[in-house]
Tab-separated table of C-alpha atoms and ligand atoms in Angstrom:
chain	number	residue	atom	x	y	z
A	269	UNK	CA	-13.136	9.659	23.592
A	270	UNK	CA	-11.412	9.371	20.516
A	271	UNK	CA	-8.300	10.306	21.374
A	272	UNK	CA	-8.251	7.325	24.206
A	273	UNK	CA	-9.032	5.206	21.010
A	274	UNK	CA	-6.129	6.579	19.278
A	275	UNK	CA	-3.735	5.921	21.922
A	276	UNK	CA	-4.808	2.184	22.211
A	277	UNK	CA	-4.264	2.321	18.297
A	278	UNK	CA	-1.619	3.230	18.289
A	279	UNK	CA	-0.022	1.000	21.298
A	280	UNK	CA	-1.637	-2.353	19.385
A	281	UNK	CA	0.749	-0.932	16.129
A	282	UNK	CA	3.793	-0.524	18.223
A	283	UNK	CA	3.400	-3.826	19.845
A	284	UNK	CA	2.554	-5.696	17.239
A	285	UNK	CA	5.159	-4.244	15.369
A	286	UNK	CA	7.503	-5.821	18.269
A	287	UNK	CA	6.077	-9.503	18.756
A	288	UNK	CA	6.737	-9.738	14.710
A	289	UNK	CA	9.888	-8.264	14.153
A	290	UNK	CA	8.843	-5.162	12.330
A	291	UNK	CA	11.154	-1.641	12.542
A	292	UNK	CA	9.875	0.471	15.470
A	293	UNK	CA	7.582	2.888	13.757
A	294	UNK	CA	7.610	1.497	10.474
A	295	UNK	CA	4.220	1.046	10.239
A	296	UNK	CA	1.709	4.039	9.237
A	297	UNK	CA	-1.676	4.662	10.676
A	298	UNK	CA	-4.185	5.824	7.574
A	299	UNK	CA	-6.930	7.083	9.806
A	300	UNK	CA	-10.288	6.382	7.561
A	301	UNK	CA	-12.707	9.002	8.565
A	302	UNK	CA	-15.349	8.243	5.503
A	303	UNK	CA	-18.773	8.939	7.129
A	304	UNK	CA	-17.234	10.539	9.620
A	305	UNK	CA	-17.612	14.494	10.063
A	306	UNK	CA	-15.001	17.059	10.075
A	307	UNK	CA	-15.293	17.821	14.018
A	308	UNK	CA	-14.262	14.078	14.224
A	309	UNK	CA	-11.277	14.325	11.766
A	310	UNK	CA	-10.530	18.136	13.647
A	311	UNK	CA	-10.331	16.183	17.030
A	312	UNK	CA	-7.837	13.169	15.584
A	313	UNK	CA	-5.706	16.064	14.482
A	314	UNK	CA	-5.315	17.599	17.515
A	315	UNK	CA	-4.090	14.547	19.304
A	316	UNK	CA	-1.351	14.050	16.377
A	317	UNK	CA	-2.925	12.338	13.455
A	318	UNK	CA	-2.237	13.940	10.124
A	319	UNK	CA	-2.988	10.787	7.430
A	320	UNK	CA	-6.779	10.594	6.371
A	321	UNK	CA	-8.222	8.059	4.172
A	322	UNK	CA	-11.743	8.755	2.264
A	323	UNK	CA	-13.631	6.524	-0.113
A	324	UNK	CA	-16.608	8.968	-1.572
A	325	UNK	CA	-14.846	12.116	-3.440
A	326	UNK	CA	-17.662	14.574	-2.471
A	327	UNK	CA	-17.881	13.686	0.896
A	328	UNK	CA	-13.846	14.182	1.226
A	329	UNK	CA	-14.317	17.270	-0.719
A	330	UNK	CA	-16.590	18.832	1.679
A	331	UNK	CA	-14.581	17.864	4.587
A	332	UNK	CA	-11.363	18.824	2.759
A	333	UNK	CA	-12.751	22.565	2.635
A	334	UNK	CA	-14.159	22.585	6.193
A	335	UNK	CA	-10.413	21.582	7.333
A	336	UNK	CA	-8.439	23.643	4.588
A	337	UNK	CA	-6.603	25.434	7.558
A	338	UNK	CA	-4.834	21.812	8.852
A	339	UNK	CA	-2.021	20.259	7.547
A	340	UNK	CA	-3.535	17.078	6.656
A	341	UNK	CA	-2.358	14.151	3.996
A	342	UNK	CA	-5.574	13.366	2.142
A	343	UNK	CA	-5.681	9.662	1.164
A	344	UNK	CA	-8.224	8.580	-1.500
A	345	UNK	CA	-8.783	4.819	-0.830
A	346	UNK	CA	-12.444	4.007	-2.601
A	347	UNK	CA	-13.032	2.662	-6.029
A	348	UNK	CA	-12.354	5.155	-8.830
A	349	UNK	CA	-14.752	5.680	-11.486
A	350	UNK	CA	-13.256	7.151	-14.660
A	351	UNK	CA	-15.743	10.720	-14.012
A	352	UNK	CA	-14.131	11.464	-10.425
A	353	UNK	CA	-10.135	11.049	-11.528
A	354	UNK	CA	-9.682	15.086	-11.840
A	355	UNK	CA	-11.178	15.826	-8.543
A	356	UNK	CA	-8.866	12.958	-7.515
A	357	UNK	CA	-5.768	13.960	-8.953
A	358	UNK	CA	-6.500	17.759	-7.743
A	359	UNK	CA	-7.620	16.739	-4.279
A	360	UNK	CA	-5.474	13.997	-2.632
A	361	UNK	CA	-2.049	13.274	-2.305
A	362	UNK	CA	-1.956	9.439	-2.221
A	363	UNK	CA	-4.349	7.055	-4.157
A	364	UNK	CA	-4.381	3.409	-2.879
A	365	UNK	CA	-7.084	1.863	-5.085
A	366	UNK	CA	-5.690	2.476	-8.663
A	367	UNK	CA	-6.728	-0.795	-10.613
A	368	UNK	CA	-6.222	-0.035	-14.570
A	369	UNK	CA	-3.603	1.766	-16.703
A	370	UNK	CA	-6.864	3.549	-17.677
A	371	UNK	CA	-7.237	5.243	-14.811
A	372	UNK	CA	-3.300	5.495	-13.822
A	373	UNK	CA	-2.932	7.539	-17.148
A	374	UNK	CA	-6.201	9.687	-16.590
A	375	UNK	CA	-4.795	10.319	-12.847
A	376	UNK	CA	-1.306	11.388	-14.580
A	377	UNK	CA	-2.855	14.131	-17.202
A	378	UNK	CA	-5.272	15.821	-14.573
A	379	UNK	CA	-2.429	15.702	-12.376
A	380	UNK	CA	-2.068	19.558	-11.714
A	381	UNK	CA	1.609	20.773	-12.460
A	382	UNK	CA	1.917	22.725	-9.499
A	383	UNK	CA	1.355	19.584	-7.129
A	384	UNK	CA	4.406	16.827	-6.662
A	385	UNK	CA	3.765	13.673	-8.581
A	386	UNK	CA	0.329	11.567	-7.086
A	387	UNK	CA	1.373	9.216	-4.621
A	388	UNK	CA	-0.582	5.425	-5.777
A	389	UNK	CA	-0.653	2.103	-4.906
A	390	UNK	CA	-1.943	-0.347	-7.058
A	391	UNK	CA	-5.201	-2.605	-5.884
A	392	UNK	CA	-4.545	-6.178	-6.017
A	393	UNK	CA	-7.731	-8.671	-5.553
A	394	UNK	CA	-5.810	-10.950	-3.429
A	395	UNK	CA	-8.942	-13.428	-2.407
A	396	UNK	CA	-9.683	-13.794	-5.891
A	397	UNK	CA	-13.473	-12.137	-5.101
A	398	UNK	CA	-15.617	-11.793	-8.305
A	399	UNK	CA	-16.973	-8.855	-6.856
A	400	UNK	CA	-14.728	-6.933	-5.654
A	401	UNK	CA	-11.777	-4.247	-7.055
A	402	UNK	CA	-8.504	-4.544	-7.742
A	403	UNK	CA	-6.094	-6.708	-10.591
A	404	UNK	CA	-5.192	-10.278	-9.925
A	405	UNK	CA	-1.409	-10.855	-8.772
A	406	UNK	CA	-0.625	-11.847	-12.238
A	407	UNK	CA	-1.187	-8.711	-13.497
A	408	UNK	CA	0.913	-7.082	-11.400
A	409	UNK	CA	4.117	-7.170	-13.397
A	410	UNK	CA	3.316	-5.485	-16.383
A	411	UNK	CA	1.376	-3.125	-14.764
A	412	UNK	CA	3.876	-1.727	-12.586
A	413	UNK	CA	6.412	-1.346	-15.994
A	414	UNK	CA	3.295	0.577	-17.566
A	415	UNK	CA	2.566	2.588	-14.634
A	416	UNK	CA	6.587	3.824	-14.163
A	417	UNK	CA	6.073	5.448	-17.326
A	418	UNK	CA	3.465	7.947	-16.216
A	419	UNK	CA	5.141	10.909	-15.768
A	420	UNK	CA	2.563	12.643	-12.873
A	421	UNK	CA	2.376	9.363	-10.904
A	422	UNK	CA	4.909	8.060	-8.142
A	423	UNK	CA	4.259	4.058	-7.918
A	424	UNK	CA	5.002	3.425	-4.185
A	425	UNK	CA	3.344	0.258	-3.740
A	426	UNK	CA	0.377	-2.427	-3.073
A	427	UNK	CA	-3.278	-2.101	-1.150
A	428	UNK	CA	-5.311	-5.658	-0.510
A	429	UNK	CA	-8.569	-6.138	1.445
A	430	UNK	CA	-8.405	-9.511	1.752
A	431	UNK	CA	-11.815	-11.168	2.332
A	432	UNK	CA	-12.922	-11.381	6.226
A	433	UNK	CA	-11.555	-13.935	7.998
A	434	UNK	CA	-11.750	-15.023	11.939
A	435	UNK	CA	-8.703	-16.815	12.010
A	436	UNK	CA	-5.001	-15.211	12.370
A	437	UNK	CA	-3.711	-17.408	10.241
A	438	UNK	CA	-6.105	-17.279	7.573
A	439	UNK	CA	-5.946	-13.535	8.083
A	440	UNK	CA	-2.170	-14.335	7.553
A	441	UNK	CA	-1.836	-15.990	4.116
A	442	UNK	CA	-2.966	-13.288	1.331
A	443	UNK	CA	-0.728	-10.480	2.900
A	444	UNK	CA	2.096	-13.300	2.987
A	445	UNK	CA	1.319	-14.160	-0.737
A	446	UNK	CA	1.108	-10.895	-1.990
A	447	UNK	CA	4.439	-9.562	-0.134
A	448	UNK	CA	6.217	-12.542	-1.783
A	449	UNK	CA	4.866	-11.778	-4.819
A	450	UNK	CA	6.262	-8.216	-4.861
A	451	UNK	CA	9.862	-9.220	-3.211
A	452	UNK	CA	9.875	-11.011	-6.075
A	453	UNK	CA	9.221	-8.241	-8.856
A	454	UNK	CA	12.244	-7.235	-11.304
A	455	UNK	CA	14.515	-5.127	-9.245
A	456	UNK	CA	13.732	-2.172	-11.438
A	457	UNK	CA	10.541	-1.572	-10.036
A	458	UNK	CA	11.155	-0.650	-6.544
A	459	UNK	CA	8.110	-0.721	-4.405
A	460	UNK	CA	8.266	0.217	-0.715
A	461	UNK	CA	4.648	0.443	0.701
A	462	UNK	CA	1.967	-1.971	1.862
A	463	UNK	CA	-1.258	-0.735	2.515
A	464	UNK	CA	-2.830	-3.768	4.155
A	465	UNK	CA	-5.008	-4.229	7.120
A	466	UNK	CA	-7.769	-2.850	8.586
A	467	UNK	CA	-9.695	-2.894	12.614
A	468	UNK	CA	-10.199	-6.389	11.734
A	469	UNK	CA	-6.950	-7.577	10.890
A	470	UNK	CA	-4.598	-5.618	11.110
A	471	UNK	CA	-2.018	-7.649	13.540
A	472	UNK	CA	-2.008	-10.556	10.702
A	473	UNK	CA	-1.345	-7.342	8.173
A	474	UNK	CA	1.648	-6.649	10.175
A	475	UNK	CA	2.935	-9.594	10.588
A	476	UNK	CA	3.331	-10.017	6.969
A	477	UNK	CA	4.693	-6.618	6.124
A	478	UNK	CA	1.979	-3.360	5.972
A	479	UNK	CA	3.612	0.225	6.079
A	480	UNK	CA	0.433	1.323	6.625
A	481	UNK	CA	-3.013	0.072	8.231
A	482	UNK	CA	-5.675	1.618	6.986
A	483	UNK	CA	-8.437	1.822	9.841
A	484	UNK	CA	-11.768	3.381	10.636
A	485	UNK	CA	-13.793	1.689	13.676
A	486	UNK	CA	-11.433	0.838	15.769
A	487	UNK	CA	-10.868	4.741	16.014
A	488	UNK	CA	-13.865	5.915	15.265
A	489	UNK	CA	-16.717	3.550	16.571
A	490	UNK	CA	-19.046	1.629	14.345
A	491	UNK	CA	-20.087	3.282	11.098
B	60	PLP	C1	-13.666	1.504	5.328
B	60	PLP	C2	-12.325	1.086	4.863
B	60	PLP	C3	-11.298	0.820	5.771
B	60	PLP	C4	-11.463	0.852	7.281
B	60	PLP	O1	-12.149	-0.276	7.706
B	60	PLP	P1	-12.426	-0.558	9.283
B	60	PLP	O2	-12.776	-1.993	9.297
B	60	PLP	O3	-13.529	0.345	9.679
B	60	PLP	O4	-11.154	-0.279	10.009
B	60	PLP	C5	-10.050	0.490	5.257
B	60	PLP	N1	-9.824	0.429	3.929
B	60	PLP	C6	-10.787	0.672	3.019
B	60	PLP	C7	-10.468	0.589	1.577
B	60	PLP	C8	-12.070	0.997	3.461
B	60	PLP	O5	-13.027	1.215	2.557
């Protein structure tokens, strides 16, 4: 049953939120549900959970419309190609993989003006992957100051899928390094959110700071 799954969930957050030190409840479940169907998402909802992460903008679309009666918090959390930012900005209320001032800016103007300001984080490539999305931690600086500017767009914080690791303490060291890294940002940019972590590590992810843990099989099953 899901719901048992949700419950275990949820008691690995609030423990490991103890054995490191965290705020009770200050971490965030982000329940991903991509491949998933609506019926699953309906039956989350039902035992509490109201935060949804998808990665594919038609599937969430379809799914969005099925559930249009529930008071969910769409999260967008897949890379963003330049064609799918209006659906984006008209569909979901937080963005996690934002990786260019290009497609901060496009997310601003198709921002509708009847909706608050988009919720984003930006993407940082923490394991330095060739392959994968996001801006290296060097970038980050200047592209916070850019991204303050946008006048649709509420900069909240920082999403990393570190490479797969086995070990804790490998898990560990990009979530340390990139939580440094923005403690360390100019004091005008205030950033308060740390999407890191997923069903594979996401006790090293709070150990090192996440607000939220984004997570799919462990509540779902294998995709
Ligand atoms: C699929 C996905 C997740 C969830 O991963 P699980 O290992 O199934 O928990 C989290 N974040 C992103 C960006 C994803 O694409």
């Amino acid at each position: 049953m899901v719901n048992n799954k949700l419950n275990t969930l949820l008691t690995r957050i609030r423990q490991a939120e103890i054995a490191y030190h965290r705020t009770p409840l200050s971490v965030q479940l982000l329940a991903v549900s991509k491949t998933k169907t609506a019926n699953n998402i309906a039956q989350l909802y039902s035992a509490g959970q109201r935060h949804f992460g998808e990665n594919y903008c038609q599937e969430a679309l379809k799914k969005q419309q099925e559930l249009g009666a529930y008071d969910i918090t769409w999260h967008f959390i897949g890379p963003i190609q330049s064609n799918k930012t209006k659906l984006i900005a008209n569909h979901f209320s937080w963005v996690h993989s934002v990786d260019s001032l290009k497609i901060a800016q496009r997310l601003s103007e198709q921002r509708p003006s009847y909706l608050p300001p988009l919720t984003i984080c930006l993407q940082i490539n923490i394991s330095g992957e060739q392959s994968k999305s996001g801006i290296t931690l060097d970038e980050l600086p200047d592209l916070c100051e850019q991204v303050a500017e946008l006048p649709n767009i509420k900069l909240r914080g920082v999403m990393a899928i570190p490479e797969p690791e086995n070990s804790f303490e490998k898990q560990r060291q990009p979530f340390k390094t990139l939580y440094q890294t923005v403690q360390k940002l100019p004091t005008s940019i205030l950033l308060d959110t740390y999407s890191f972590g997923m069903s594979g590590d996401l006790e090293a992810a709070i150990a090192e700071g996440a607000t939220i843990v984004r997570i799919g099989t462990a509540l779902f099953g294998a995709r």
